Short mmCIF file of C-alpha atoms in Angstrom, two decimals:
data_model
loop_
_atom_site.label_atom_id
_atom_site.label_comp_id
_atom_site.label_asym_id
_atom_site.label_seq_id
_atom_site.Cartn_x
_atom_site.Cartn_y
_atom_site.Cartn_z
CA MET A 14 73.12 -10.61 13.34
CA SER A 15 75.77 -11.82 11.79
CA GLY A 16 76.31 -13.07 15.52
CA LEU A 17 73.13 -15.03 15.10
CA ILE A 18 74.01 -16.58 11.59
CA LYS A 19 77.82 -17.93 13.41
CA LEU A 20 75.40 -19.35 16.58
CA VAL A 21 73.04 -20.73 14.60
CA GLY A 22 75.51 -22.33 12.19
CA ILE A 23 77.78 -23.27 15.38
CA GLY A 24 74.77 -24.80 16.92
CA ILE A 25 73.65 -26.75 13.07
CA VAL A 26 77.29 -28.24 12.97
CA GLY A 27 76.64 -29.43 16.56
CA GLY A 28 73.35 -31.67 16.08
CA THR A 29 74.46 -33.21 13.04
CA LEU A 30 77.52 -34.28 14.00
CA ALA A 31 75.88 -35.44 17.42
CA LEU A 32 73.43 -37.05 15.36
CA THR A 33 75.33 -38.37 13.40
CA ILE A 34 78.20 -40.51 15.96
CA ARG A 35 74.80 -40.81 18.31
CA ARG A 36 74.69 -44.36 16.61
CA GLU A 37 77.84 -45.94 17.49
CA ARG A 38 78.65 -43.24 20.41
CA GLN A 39 75.45 -42.09 22.67
CA GLU A 40 77.91 -41.27 25.13
CA MET A 41 80.27 -38.70 22.39
CA ALA A 42 76.90 -38.09 21.12
CA MET A 43 76.26 -36.17 24.15
CA MET A 44 79.17 -34.47 24.67
CA ILE A 45 79.95 -33.48 21.35
CA ALA A 46 76.03 -31.32 22.05
CA LEU A 47 76.95 -30.50 25.29
CA ALA A 48 79.88 -28.71 24.13
CA THR A 49 78.45 -26.90 21.19
CA SER A 50 75.62 -25.97 24.26
CA ALA A 51 78.80 -24.36 26.42
CA VAL A 52 79.69 -22.54 23.69
CA ILE A 53 76.48 -20.97 22.19
CA ILE A 54 76.30 -19.75 25.88
CA ALA A 55 79.57 -18.10 26.39
CA ALA A 56 79.20 -16.54 22.75
CA VAL A 57 75.47 -15.11 24.27
CA ILE A 58 76.55 -14.57 27.70
CA ALA A 59 79.50 -12.36 26.10
CA ASP A 60 77.35 -10.55 24.71
CA MET A 61 75.00 -9.90 28.10
CA GLY A 62 77.22 -7.36 29.16
CA GLY A 63 76.19 -4.79 27.19
CA ILE A 64 72.88 -5.49 27.13
CA ILE A 65 72.81 -5.91 31.49
CA ASP A 66 74.76 -1.70 30.93
CA ARG A 67 72.42 -0.09 29.23
CA VAL A 68 69.54 -1.19 30.74
CA ARG A 69 70.94 -0.83 34.17
CA ALA A 70 71.18 3.41 32.66
CA ILE A 71 67.57 3.58 32.40
CA ALA A 72 66.94 2.23 35.47
CA ASP A 73 69.29 4.60 36.70
CA GLU A 74 67.58 7.40 34.57
CA CYS A 75 64.40 6.43 36.71
CA GLY A 76 65.56 6.44 39.75
CA VAL A 77 65.12 2.75 40.64
CA ASP A 78 67.18 1.75 43.29
CA ALA A 79 70.73 -0.35 42.47
CA LYS A 80 69.83 -3.57 44.39
CA TYR A 81 66.37 -4.15 42.87
CA PHE A 82 68.24 -3.81 39.69
CA ALA A 83 70.29 -6.54 40.96
CA ILE A 84 67.77 -8.74 42.21
CA CYS A 85 66.42 -8.74 38.89
CA VAL A 86 69.35 -9.54 36.66
CA LYS A 87 69.72 -11.70 39.46
CA ALA A 88 66.18 -13.83 38.45
CA VAL A 89 66.97 -13.40 34.71
CA GLY A 90 69.86 -15.64 35.29
CA ILE A 91 68.79 -17.94 37.24
CA ALA A 92 65.87 -18.65 35.01
CA TYR A 93 67.83 -18.71 31.63
CA ILE A 94 70.31 -21.23 33.70
CA ALA A 95 67.61 -23.35 35.07
CA GLN A 96 66.45 -24.15 31.12
CA PHE A 97 69.30 -24.17 30.12
CA ALA A 98 69.84 -27.11 32.71
CA ALA A 99 66.46 -28.70 31.89
CA GLU A 100 67.15 -28.48 28.28
CA ILE A 101 70.32 -30.47 28.62
CA LEU A 102 68.91 -33.13 30.97
CA ARG A 103 65.86 -34.04 29.27
CA ASP A 104 68.54 -34.59 26.12
CA CYS A 105 69.78 -37.27 28.13
CA GLY A 106 66.60 -38.83 28.74
CA GLU A 107 66.16 -37.62 32.79
CA GLY A 108 62.94 -35.71 32.32
CA ALA A 109 61.88 -36.20 35.84
CA ILE A 110 65.29 -34.63 37.47
CA ALA A 111 65.09 -31.46 34.88
CA SER A 112 61.55 -31.25 36.25
CA LYS A 113 62.78 -30.51 39.35
CA ILE A 114 65.60 -28.40 38.24
CA GLU A 115 62.85 -26.07 36.86
CA ALA A 116 61.29 -26.42 40.18
CA ALA A 117 63.99 -25.62 41.93
CA GLY A 118 64.40 -22.00 39.68
CA LYS A 119 61.60 -21.06 40.35
CA ILE A 120 61.73 -21.32 43.87
CA SER A 121 65.30 -19.88 43.52
CA ILE A 122 63.52 -16.53 41.95
CA LEU A 123 60.51 -16.17 44.84
CA ALA A 124 63.35 -16.43 47.30
CA LEU A 125 65.06 -13.24 45.83
CA ALA A 126 62.75 -11.46 45.48
CA MET A 127 61.58 -11.73 48.43
CA PRO A 128 63.28 -8.02 49.17
CA VAL A 129 60.87 -6.57 46.38
CA ILE A 130 57.91 -8.17 47.71
CA GLY A 131 58.22 -6.62 51.33
CA ALA A 132 59.00 -3.54 50.37
CA LEU A 133 55.91 -4.23 48.28
CA ILE A 134 54.42 -4.57 50.53
CA ASP A 135 55.36 -1.96 52.69
CA MET A 136 54.43 0.69 50.34
CA CYS A 137 50.82 -0.47 50.20
CA LEU A 138 50.44 -0.40 54.26
CA LYS A 139 52.35 3.20 54.02
CA VAL A 140 49.15 4.11 51.59
CA VAL A 141 46.16 2.45 52.93
CA ASN A 142 47.31 3.84 56.63
CA ALA A 143 47.78 7.09 55.07
CA VAL A 144 43.99 7.14 53.57
#
């Protein structure tokens, strides 16, 4: 909880500073916003190690194949990176590019999930053929 309060404080200070400077130096305000975002994301990523370890332990207990777990973690990472990049682009006034980044993220997740989709289809076919 205290970590979240620190991150919220960093966000408020960075946002206020960027807003104050924006009238006179728009490019500097954008750099402040990017730096603030980078600090927040870096802090959150540092906390992800424990979460990933716990989810991995749960997956091992359930007998989930490690390759499927890795695909899920990568898909979540792609989603967050694409969202983060799109939000930065929208802040810069580049909504069209932001939309393309989001689409690229979705396509990347679909491409990453193809082995899982193939395994699911194979499993369904085996069940149907066994009947």
